Amino acid sequence: MVRRVKGRTDHVVIVGAGLGGLSAALRLAGAGRKVTVVERESVPGGRNGLLQKDGYSFDTGPSVLTMPSLIQDALSCVGEDLKDWLELAPLDPLYRAFYHDGSQLDVHADTARMQEEIRNVIGGEEAAGYGRYVDFVTKLYKYEMNDFIDKNIDSPLNLLTPNLARLVALGGFRRLAPKVNEFLKDHRTQKVYSFQAMYAGVSPQQALAIYAVIAYMDSVNGVFFPKGGMHAVPRALAGAAAKHGVEFKYNSTVTTVEHSNGRATAVITESGERIECDALILNPDLPVAYRELLGTMPAQVKRLNYSPSCVTLLAGSSKTYDHLAHHNIHFGESWEGVFDELITKKTLMSDPSLLVTVPTYDDKDLAPAGKSSYYILFPTPNLTADIDWKIEGPRYRDRMIATMEARGYVGFGDSIETEHLTTPLDWQAQGMEAGAPFASAHTFFQTGPFRPKNLAKGFENVVFAGSGTQPGVGVPMVLISGRLAAERIVGDIK
């Protein structure tokens, strides 16, 4: 039996309309609870935010959407259909990868097409190895999803299932890079099928092989793009929730959680409004929620290590490049060195790998006529590094543009008409501990049953949702976190 909150749960207050909070709201509404969502911004989304500037609409958070079935799963709880709320286009290619030697590789979800691509670019042996790799990650997903990801875990003993033995036999608890290298021998395929470890905050050399499940979620299951940009996802979830009775209070910042005898009784907003609750879900970054809203910090949470951060540059430009896809990954020659710099030495990348997303490639309405929008992401150390971003920010922006121009974006700097830079300092100001938008790193002792639990320590009716708790980082995991949070309140809602 999964542990549940104690006492009445008639009225649930959710702090934060991020994807985790919205996922929980839909499930609770479907289970007949009165739900109030309190959000500091004027729109839903949290990290999955929106910036409108000079005629451009920029997504400010995640740019890659995988596993849309999880969005449908949340909407189904109130009897709604995904296609009535979101227009999703499958991306093809999922990614276009560019390498230091001038070669490029298009990543396709269809295994036969991808084998053909690898055969043409690298060779037949590598294509065969890729086929075996797909078998491996597909089994990994099958054994992992129900028992280790999509499940509330109260104790490591909950993991003692037949699927644990299957994962061990499969090599899921070995290191990711050597496991990938068993199947893929070329540096190009190795990079494109292991870079996803970065989202989990660890290097492919240190990550457990079970994190190849992220590669399954995008490179095998597919990547999608919503019409209107990524922010269309929280808009859809919030719209469906509101239709089914969830009350949203936007432009309302919760400053205090009122509690007595280990029970949250109300939240107080900056304007002094008091909203009573029977149960409470906190969607802000878990350590920030503990410290600033609950006034406590368990020892385990104090000791957490955080993922690398990133700098993003949102640019509205007069220039279009014919050689690009929607998502473009530019790998430097250095690979292990990049992770060593970011995670161990905590320095800026000397030979950067970067992501350039072009939302206007698939939705021209996101920019003025004839213009393009770019979402450029460079991984950086988090705020535990000795970098003064007040000084480094403008300098790094120039380095980013110089790197892009050297990697084929000729004249990019001069083409920029409007821009917005986000550094680790800005992520921290938005409420992300250590300025890390990918939350606490998925090291072995911060994964699965060892990740901070979604039941708040010292409180019998407070639950967490979001990337800081189980199951972890990324849009799919955060949507699942909302369901797991709701299940702590109303029981099994599969």
mmCIF file of N, CA and C in Angstrom, residues 263-372:
data_model
loop_
_atom_site.group_PDB
_atom_site.id
_atom_site.type_symbol
_atom_site.label_atom_id
_atom_site.label_comp_id
_atom_site.label_asym_id
_atom_site.label_seq_id
_atom_site.Cartn_x
_atom_site.Cartn_y
_atom_site.Cartn_z
ATOM 1 N N ARG A 263 0.340 19.922 10.323
ATOM 2 C CA ARG A 263 -0.669 19.951 9.261
ATOM 3 C C ARG A 263 -0.749 21.333 8.642
ATOM 4 N N ALA A 264 -0.651 21.419 7.317
ATOM 5 C CA ALA A 264 -0.851 22.703 6.632
ATOM 6 C C ALA A 264 -2.337 23.034 6.678
ATOM 7 N N THR A 265 -2.650 24.270 7.061
ATOM 8 C CA THR A 265 -4.063 24.659 7.179
ATOM 9 C C THR A 265 -4.463 25.724 6.156
ATOM 10 N N ALA A 266 -3.480 26.488 5.678
ATOM 11 C CA ALA A 266 -3.783 27.553 4.708
ATOM 12 C C ALA A 266 -2.490 28.046 4.084
ATOM 13 N N VAL A 267 -2.637 28.738 2.935
ATOM 14 C CA VAL A 267 -1.492 29.473 2.370
ATOM 15 C C VAL A 267 -1.842 30.962 2.407
ATOM 16 N N ILE A 268 -0.812 31.775 2.619
ATOM 17 C CA ILE A 268 -0.991 33.228 2.656
ATOM 18 C C ILE A 268 -0.231 33.807 1.463
ATOM 19 N N THR A 269 -0.869 34.699 0.704
ATOM 20 C CA THR A 269 -0.203 35.300 -0.455
ATOM 21 C C THR A 269 0.396 36.657 -0.080
ATOM 22 N N GLU A 270 1.217 37.154 -0.979
ATOM 23 C CA GLU A 270 1.885 38.446 -0.794
ATOM 24 C C GLU A 270 0.892 39.567 -0.515
ATOM 25 N N SER A 271 -0.292 39.461 -1.128
ATOM 26 C CA SER A 271 -1.297 40.519 -0.936
ATOM 27 C C SER A 271 -2.078 40.341 0.363
ATOM 28 N N GLY A 272 -1.757 39.248 1.110
ATOM 29 C CA GLY A 272 -2.431 39.021 2.390
ATOM 30 C C GLY A 272 -3.634 38.093 2.302
ATOM 31 N N GLU A 273 -3.938 37.586 1.096
ATOM 32 C CA GLU A 273 -5.079 36.666 0.972
ATOM 33 C C GLU A 273 -4.749 35.344 1.672
ATOM 34 N N ARG A 274 -5.730 34.824 2.408
ATOM 35 C CA ARG A 274 -5.561 33.537 3.111
ATOM 36 C C ARG A 274 -6.462 32.502 2.442
ATOM 37 N N ILE A 275 -5.858 31.415 1.975
ATOM 38 C CA ILE A 275 -6.635 30.370 1.293
ATOM 39 C C ILE A 275 -6.496 29.083 2.098
ATOM 40 N N GLU A 276 -7.608 28.650 2.695
ATOM 41 C CA GLU A 276 -7.573 27.445 3.533
ATOM 42 C C GLU A 276 -7.446 26.197 2.674
ATOM 43 N N CYS A 277 -6.834 25.156 3.251
ATOM 44 C CA CYS A 277 -6.692 23.893 2.509
ATOM 45 C C CYS A 277 -6.799 22.701 3.452
ATOM 46 N N ASP A 278 -7.246 21.582 2.892
ATOM 47 C CA ASP A 278 -7.201 20.305 3.625
ATOM 48 C C ASP A 278 -5.911 19.558 3.301
ATOM 49 N N ALA A 279 -5.456 19.709 2.068
ATOM 50 C CA ALA A 279 -4.174 19.127 1.658
ATOM 51 C C ALA A 279 -3.492 20.141 0.747
ATOM 52 N N LEU A 280 -2.164 20.024 0.649
ATOM 53 C CA LEU A 280 -1.385 21.023 -0.082
ATOM 54 C C LEU A 280 -0.360 20.331 -0.983
ATOM 55 N N ILE A 281 -0.318 20.763 -2.248
ATOM 56 C CA ILE A 281 0.728 20.293 -3.156
ATOM 57 C C ILE A 281 1.629 21.483 -3.478
ATOM 58 N N LEU A 282 2.941 21.297 -3.295
ATOM 59 C CA LEU A 282 3.908 22.352 -3.584
ATOM 60 C C LEU A 282 4.670 22.000 -4.857
ATOM 61 N N ASN A 283 4.534 22.854 -5.875
ATOM 62 C CA ASN A 283 5.175 22.622 -7.166
ATOM 63 C C ASN A 283 6.480 23.412 -7.364
ATOM 64 N N PRO A 284 6.832 24.398 -6.488
ATOM 65 C CA PRO A 284 8.141 25.035 -6.660
ATOM 66 C C PRO A 284 9.275 24.026 -6.461
ATOM 67 N N ASP A 285 10.498 24.415 -6.864
ATOM 68 C CA ASP A 285 11.662 23.555 -6.684
ATOM 69 C C ASP A 285 11.722 23.097 -5.227
ATOM 70 N N LEU A 286 11.865 21.798 -5.017
ATOM 71 C CA LEU A 286 11.681 21.195 -3.693
ATOM 72 C C LEU A 286 12.501 21.858 -2.576
ATOM 73 N N PRO A 287 13.822 22.090 -2.743
ATOM 74 C CA PRO A 287 14.556 22.722 -1.639
ATOM 75 C C PRO A 287 14.074 24.138 -1.343
ATOM 76 N N VAL A 288 13.676 24.853 -2.393
ATOM 77 C CA VAL A 288 13.171 26.220 -2.219
ATOM 78 C C VAL A 288 11.830 26.174 -1.477
ATOM 79 N N ALA A 289 10.981 25.201 -1.827
ATOM 80 C CA ALA A 289 9.686 25.055 -1.154
ATOM 81 C C ALA A 289 9.868 24.732 0.328
ATOM 82 N N TYR A 290 10.797 23.824 0.623
ATOM 83 C CA TYR A 290 11.073 23.507 2.031
ATOM 84 C C TYR A 290 11.515 24.760 2.791
ATOM 85 N N ARG A 291 12.514 25.451 2.253
ATOM 86 C CA ARG A 291 13.125 26.567 2.982
ATOM 87 C C ARG A 291 12.191 27.764 3.095
ATOM 88 N N GLU A 292 11.585 28.146 1.956
ATOM 89 C CA GLU A 292 10.856 29.417 1.933
ATOM 90 C C GLU A 292 9.388 29.290 2.311
ATOM 91 N N LEU A 293 8.801 28.107 2.117
ATOM 92 C CA LEU A 293 7.374 27.968 2.424
ATOM 93 C C LEU A 293 7.114 27.142 3.687
ATOM 94 N N LEU A 294 7.934 26.123 3.914
ATOM 95 C CA LEU A 294 7.705 25.276 5.094
ATOM 96 C C LEU A 294 8.629 25.643 6.248
ATOM 97 N N GLY A 295 9.659 26.482 5.969
ATOM 98 C CA GLY A 295 10.537 26.963 7.035
ATOM 99 C C GLY A 295 11.400 25.884 7.642
ATOM 100 N N THR A 296 11.718 24.855 6.854
ATOM 101 C CA THR A 296 12.545 23.757 7.358
ATOM 102 C C THR A 296 13.368 23.212 6.202
ATOM 103 N N MET A 297 14.412 22.456 6.504
ATOM 104 C CA MET A 297 15.239 21.871 5.447
ATOM 105 C C MET A 297 15.812 20.551 5.969
ATOM 106 N N PRO A 298 15.224 19.413 5.590
ATOM 107 C CA PRO A 298 15.753 18.124 6.050
ATOM 108 C C PRO A 298 17.223 17.960 5.646
ATOM 109 N N ALA A 299 17.971 17.201 6.437
ATOM 110 C CA ALA A 299 19.413 17.021 6.199
ATOM 111 C C ALA A 299 19.676 16.487 4.797
ATOM 112 N N GLN A 300 18.841 15.540 4.330
ATOM 113 C CA GLN A 300 19.054 14.957 2.997
ATOM 114 C C GLN A 300 18.971 16.035 1.908
ATOM 115 N N VAL A 301 18.041 16.972 2.085
ATOM 116 C CA VAL A 301 17.834 18.028 1.086
ATOM 117 C C VAL A 301 19.000 19.024 1.124
ATOM 118 N N LYS A 302 19.510 19.301 2.335
ATOM 119 C CA LYS A 302 20.673 20.196 2.464
ATOM 120 C C LYS A 302 21.886 19.652 1.721
ATOM 121 N N ARG A 303 22.014 18.320 1.695
ATOM 122 C CA ARG A 303 23.218 17.684 1.136
ATOM 123 C C ARG A 303 23.154 17.467 -0.375
ATOM 124 N N LEU A 304 22.041 17.813 -1.029
ATOM 125 C CA LEU A 304 21.872 17.495 -2.451
ATOM 126 C C LEU A 304 22.947 18.136 -3.330
ATOM 127 N N ASN A 305 23.358 17.397 -4.368
ATOM 128 C CA ASN A 305 24.214 17.945 -5.419
ATOM 129 C C ASN A 305 23.337 18.303 -6.611
ATOM 130 N N TYR A 306 23.682 19.390 -7.298
ATOM 131 C CA TYR A 306 22.820 19.880 -8.376
ATOM 132 C C TYR A 306 23.422 19.649 -9.755
ATOM 133 N N SER A 307 22.517 19.549 -10.726
ATOM 134 C CA SER A 307 22.908 19.384 -12.126
ATOM 135 C C SER A 307 23.645 20.627 -12.611
ATOM 136 N N PRO A 308 24.376 20.492 -13.725
ATOM 137 C CA PRO A 308 24.886 21.700 -14.366
ATOM 138 C C PRO A 308 23.715 22.612 -14.732
ATOM 139 N N SER A 309 24.015 23.865 -14.955
ATOM 140 C CA SER A 309 23.007 24.833 -15.378
ATOM 141 C C SER A 309 23.144 25.048 -16.884
ATOM 142 N N CYS A 310 22.627 26.160 -17.355
ATOM 143 C CA CYS A 310 22.786 26.502 -18.770
ATOM 144 C C CYS A 310 22.535 27.996 -18.933
ATOM 145 N N VAL A 311 23.040 28.524 -20.038
ATOM 146 C CA VAL A 311 22.666 29.870 -20.461
ATOM 147 C C VAL A 311 21.828 29.708 -21.717
ATOM 148 N N THR A 312 20.675 30.371 -21.756
ATOM 149 C CA THR A 312 19.860 30.339 -22.974
ATOM 150 C C THR A 312 19.803 31.740 -23.570
ATOM 151 N N LEU A 313 19.879 31.788 -24.890
ATOM 152 C CA LEU A 313 19.705 33.043 -25.620
ATOM 153 C C LEU A 313 18.510 32.864 -26.543
ATOM 154 N N LEU A 314 17.469 33.657 -26.297
ATOM 155 C CA LEU A 314 16.300 33.667 -27.183
ATOM 156 C C LEU A 314 16.527 34.818 -28.150
ATOM 157 N N ALA A 315 16.558 34.506 -29.441
ATOM 158 C CA ALA A 315 16.896 35.546 -30.423
ATOM 159 C C ALA A 315 15.869 35.598 -31.536
ATOM 160 N N GLY A 316 15.374 36.799 -31.793
ATOM 161 C CA GLY A 316 14.536 37.044 -32.963
ATOM 162 C C GLY A 316 15.432 37.588 -34.055
ATOM 163 N N SER A 317 15.383 36.977 -35.228
ATOM 164 C CA SER A 317 16.396 37.257 -36.245
ATOM 165 C C SER A 317 15.777 37.447 -37.625
ATOM 166 N N SER A 318 16.499 38.220 -38.440
ATOM 167 C CA SER A 318 16.059 38.426 -39.829
ATOM 168 C C SER A 318 16.611 37.325 -40.739
ATOM 169 N N LYS A 319 17.375 36.391 -40.154
ATOM 170 C CA LYS A 319 18.092 35.409 -40.967
ATOM 171 C C LYS A 319 17.517 34.002 -40.825
ATOM 172 N N THR A 320 17.486 33.280 -41.949
ATOM 173 C CA THR A 320 17.078 31.873 -41.977
ATOM 174 C C THR A 320 18.242 31.081 -42.572
ATOM 175 N N TYR A 321 18.452 29.876 -42.060
ATOM 176 C CA TYR A 321 19.549 29.029 -42.559
ATOM 177 C C TYR A 321 18.961 27.737 -43.135
ATOM 178 N N ASP A 322 19.302 27.435 -44.351
ATOM 179 C CA ASP A 322 18.711 26.281 -45.048
ATOM 180 C C ASP A 322 19.208 24.936 -44.530
ATOM 181 N N HIS A 323 20.341 24.931 -43.843
ATOM 182 C CA HIS A 323 20.924 23.632 -43.453
ATOM 183 C C HIS A 323 20.384 23.108 -42.119
ATOM 184 N N LEU A 324 19.425 23.810 -41.524
ATOM 185 C CA LEU A 324 18.980 23.451 -40.177
ATOM 186 C C LEU A 324 17.710 22.605 -40.185
ATOM 187 N N ALA A 325 17.496 21.874 -39.069
ATOM 188 C CA ALA A 325 16.216 21.231 -38.768
ATOM 189 C C ALA A 325 15.587 22.013 -37.607
ATOM 190 N N HIS A 326 14.537 21.465 -37.009
ATOM 191 C CA HIS A 326 13.883 22.137 -35.873
ATOM 192 C C HIS A 326 14.835 22.164 -34.665
ATOM 193 N N HIS A 327 15.376 20.985 -34.311
ATOM 194 C CA HIS A 327 16.355 20.874 -33.215
ATOM 195 C C HIS A 327 17.713 20.529 -33.808
ATOM 196 N N ASN A 328 18.723 21.303 -33.461
ATOM 197 C CA ASN A 328 20.068 21.089 -34.007
ATOM 198 C C ASN A 328 21.062 20.989 -32.859
ATOM 199 N N ILE A 329 21.809 19.884 -32.827
ATOM 200 C CA ILE A 329 22.822 19.711 -31.793
ATOM 201 C C ILE A 329 24.185 19.832 -32.459
ATOM 202 N N HIS A 330 24.993 20.727 -31.931
ATOM 203 C CA HIS A 330 26.348 20.910 -32.456
ATOM 204 C C HIS A 330 27.327 20.356 -31.425
ATOM 205 N N PHE A 331 27.955 19.235 -31.747
ATOM 206 C CA PHE A 331 28.906 18.612 -30.829
ATOM 207 C C PHE A 331 30.314 19.136 -31.105
ATOM 208 N N GLY A 332 31.007 19.544 -30.035
ATOM 209 C CA GLY A 332 32.421 19.865 -30.171
ATOM 210 C C GLY A 332 33.221 18.570 -30.276
ATOM 211 N N GLU A 333 34.520 18.700 -30.500
ATOM 212 C CA GLU A 333 35.377 17.510 -30.558
ATOM 213 C C GLU A 333 35.522 16.905 -29.162
ATOM 214 N N SER A 334 35.657 17.769 -28.161
ATOM 215 C CA SER A 334 35.775 17.310 -26.774
ATOM 216 C C SER A 334 34.439 16.723 -26.325
ATOM 217 N N TRP A 335 34.466 15.616 -25.603
ATOM 218 C CA TRP A 335 33.225 15.008 -25.109
ATOM 219 C C TRP A 335 33.337 14.765 -23.613
ATOM 220 N N GLU A 336 34.197 13.801 -23.233
ATOM 221 C CA GLU A 336 34.393 13.595 -21.796
ATOM 222 C C GLU A 336 34.896 14.894 -21.162
ATOM 223 N N GLY A 337 35.733 15.626 -21.924
ATOM 224 C CA GLY A 337 36.286 16.886 -21.421
ATOM 225 C C GLY A 337 35.221 17.909 -21.084
ATOM 226 N N VAL A 338 34.159 17.957 -21.894
ATOM 227 C CA VAL A 338 33.058 18.910 -21.662
ATOM 228 C C VAL A 338 32.407 18.634 -20.302
ATOM 229 N N PHE A 339 32.112 17.364 -20.037
ATOM 230 C CA PHE A 339 31.446 17.021 -18.773
ATOM 231 C C PHE A 339 32.385 17.239 -17.588
ATOM 232 N N ASP A 340 33.667 16.967 -17.805
ATOM 233 C CA ASP A 340 34.661 17.180 -16.757
ATOM 234 C C ASP A 340 34.701 18.671 -16.379
ATOM 235 N N GLU A 341 34.682 19.533 -17.410
ATOM 236 C CA GLU A 341 34.694 20.979 -17.152
ATOM 237 C C GLU A 341 33.427 21.413 -16.416
ATOM 238 N N LEU A 342 32.269 20.946 -16.887
ATOM 239 C CA LEU A 342 30.992 21.413 -16.325
ATOM 240 C C LEU A 342 30.750 20.903 -14.911
ATOM 241 N N ILE A 343 31.081 19.623 -14.670
ATOM 242 C CA ILE A 343 30.662 18.976 -13.421
ATOM 243 C C ILE A 343 31.783 18.926 -12.391
ATOM 244 N N THR A 344 33.012 18.584 -12.817
ATOM 245 C CA THR A 344 34.108 18.406 -11.863
ATOM 246 C C THR A 344 34.874 19.707 -11.648
ATOM 247 N N LYS A 345 35.359 20.291 -12.750
ATOM 248 C CA LYS A 345 36.155 21.522 -12.621
ATOM 249 C C LYS A 345 35.280 22.755 -12.420
ATOM 250 N N LYS A 346 34.004 22.641 -12.812
ATOM 251 C CA LYS A 346 33.046 23.761 -12.697
ATOM 252 C C LYS A 346 33.559 25.006 -13.426
ATOM 253 N N THR A 347 33.959 24.779 -14.679
ATOM 254 C CA THR A 347 34.402 25.883 -15.532
ATOM 255 C C THR A 347 33.555 25.887 -16.804
ATOM 256 N N LEU A 348 33.625 26.957 -17.560
ATOM 257 C CA LEU A 348 32.885 27.055 -18.815
ATOM 258 C C LEU A 348 33.501 26.124 -19.857
ATOM 259 N N MET A 349 32.685 25.643 -20.786
ATOM 260 C CA MET A 349 33.168 24.709 -21.801
ATOM 261 C C MET A 349 34.200 25.385 -22.694
ATOM 262 N N SER A 350 35.365 24.739 -22.866
ATOM 263 C CA SER A 350 36.382 25.299 -23.759
ATOM 264 C C SER A 350 36.097 24.920 -25.215
ATOM 265 N N ASP A 351 35.378 23.806 -25.411
ATOM 266 C CA ASP A 351 35.013 23.359 -26.767
ATOM 267 C C ASP A 351 33.525 22.989 -26.714
ATOM 268 N N PRO A 352 32.649 23.993 -26.844
ATOM 269 C CA PRO A 352 31.237 23.788 -26.487
ATOM 270 C C PRO A 352 30.481 22.795 -27.372
ATOM 271 N N SER A 353 29.546 22.079 -26.716
ATOM 272 C CA SER A 353 28.458 21.398 -27.411
ATOM 273 C C SER A 353 27.205 22.199 -27.070
ATOM 274 N N LEU A 354 26.308 22.371 -28.050
ATOM 275 C CA LEU A 354 25.164 23.265 -27.830
ATOM 276 C C LEU A 354 23.935 22.798 -28.600
ATOM 277 N N LEU A 355 22.793 23.283 -28.151
ATOM 278 C CA LEU A 355 21.514 22.984 -28.804
ATOM 279 C C LEU A 355 20.959 24.269 -29.395
ATOM 280 N N VAL A 356 20.569 24.229 -30.669
ATOM 281 C CA VAL A 356 19.898 25.363 -31.309
ATOM 282 C C VAL A 356 18.547 24.874 -31.815
ATOM 283 N N THR A 357 17.477 25.402 -31.236
ATOM 284 C CA THR A 357 16.118 25.050 -31.661
ATOM 285 C C THR A 357 15.552 26.215 -32.464
ATOM 286 N N VAL A 358 14.872 25.891 -33.557
ATOM 287 C CA VAL A 358 14.294 26.921 -34.437
ATOM 288 C C VAL A 358 12.772 26.702 -34.475
ATOM 289 N N PRO A 359 12.033 27.251 -33.489
ATOM 290 C CA PRO A 359 10.582 27.000 -33.430
ATOM 291 C C PRO A 359 9.847 27.424 -34.697
ATOM 292 N N THR A 360 10.334 28.491 -35.361
ATOM 293 C CA THR A 360 9.658 28.987 -36.568
ATOM 294 C C THR A 360 9.837 28.039 -37.756
ATOM 295 N N TYR A 361 10.692 27.051 -37.614
ATOM 296 C CA TYR A 361 10.845 26.029 -38.651
ATOM 297 C C TYR A 361 9.513 25.312 -38.879
ATOM 298 N N ASP A 362 8.741 25.128 -37.766
ATOM 299 C CA ASP A 362 7.455 24.426 -37.859
ATOM 300 C C ASP A 362 6.253 25.289 -37.536
ATOM 301 N N ASP A 363 6.471 26.513 -37.062
ATOM 302 C CA ASP A 363 5.330 27.394 -36.756
ATOM 303 C C ASP A 363 5.743 28.844 -37.014
ATOM 304 N N LYS A 364 5.405 29.300 -38.227
ATOM 305 C CA LYS A 364 5.809 30.658 -38.658
ATOM 306 C C LYS A 364 5.138 31.750 -37.820
ATOM 307 N N ASP A 365 4.015 31.413 -37.159
ATOM 308 C CA ASP A 365 3.268 32.422 -36.395
ATOM 309 C C ASP A 365 3.996 32.883 -35.135
ATOM 310 N N LEU A 366 5.100 32.204 -34.776
ATOM 311 C CA LEU A 366 5.812 32.565 -33.552
ATOM 312 C C LEU A 366 6.747 33.766 -33.749
ATOM 313 N N ALA A 367 6.802 34.280 -34.976
ATOM 314 C CA ALA A 367 7.657 35.444 -35.274
ATOM 315 C C ALA A 367 6.947 36.324 -36.293
ATOM 316 N N PRO A 368 7.348 37.600 -36.425
ATOM 317 C CA PRO A 368 6.786 38.440 -37.478
ATOM 318 C C PRO A 368 7.077 37.835 -38.855
ATOM 319 N N ALA A 369 6.295 38.206 -39.843
ATOM 320 C CA ALA A 369 6.411 37.635 -41.195
ATOM 321 C C ALA A 369 7.851 37.717 -41.700
ATOM 322 N N GLY A 370 8.342 36.598 -42.211
ATOM 323 C CA GLY A 370 9.669 36.546 -42.813
ATOM 324 C C GLY A 370 10.819 36.485 -41.820
ATOM 325 N N LYS A 371 10.505 36.421 -40.514
ATOM 326 C CA LYS A 371 11.558 36.391 -39.488
ATOM 327 C C LYS A 371 11.667 34.978 -38.888
ATOM 328 N N SER A 372 12.750 34.739 -38.140
ATOM 329 C CA SER A 372 12.975 33.439 -37.487
ATOM 330 C C SER A 372 13.249 33.643 -36.005
#
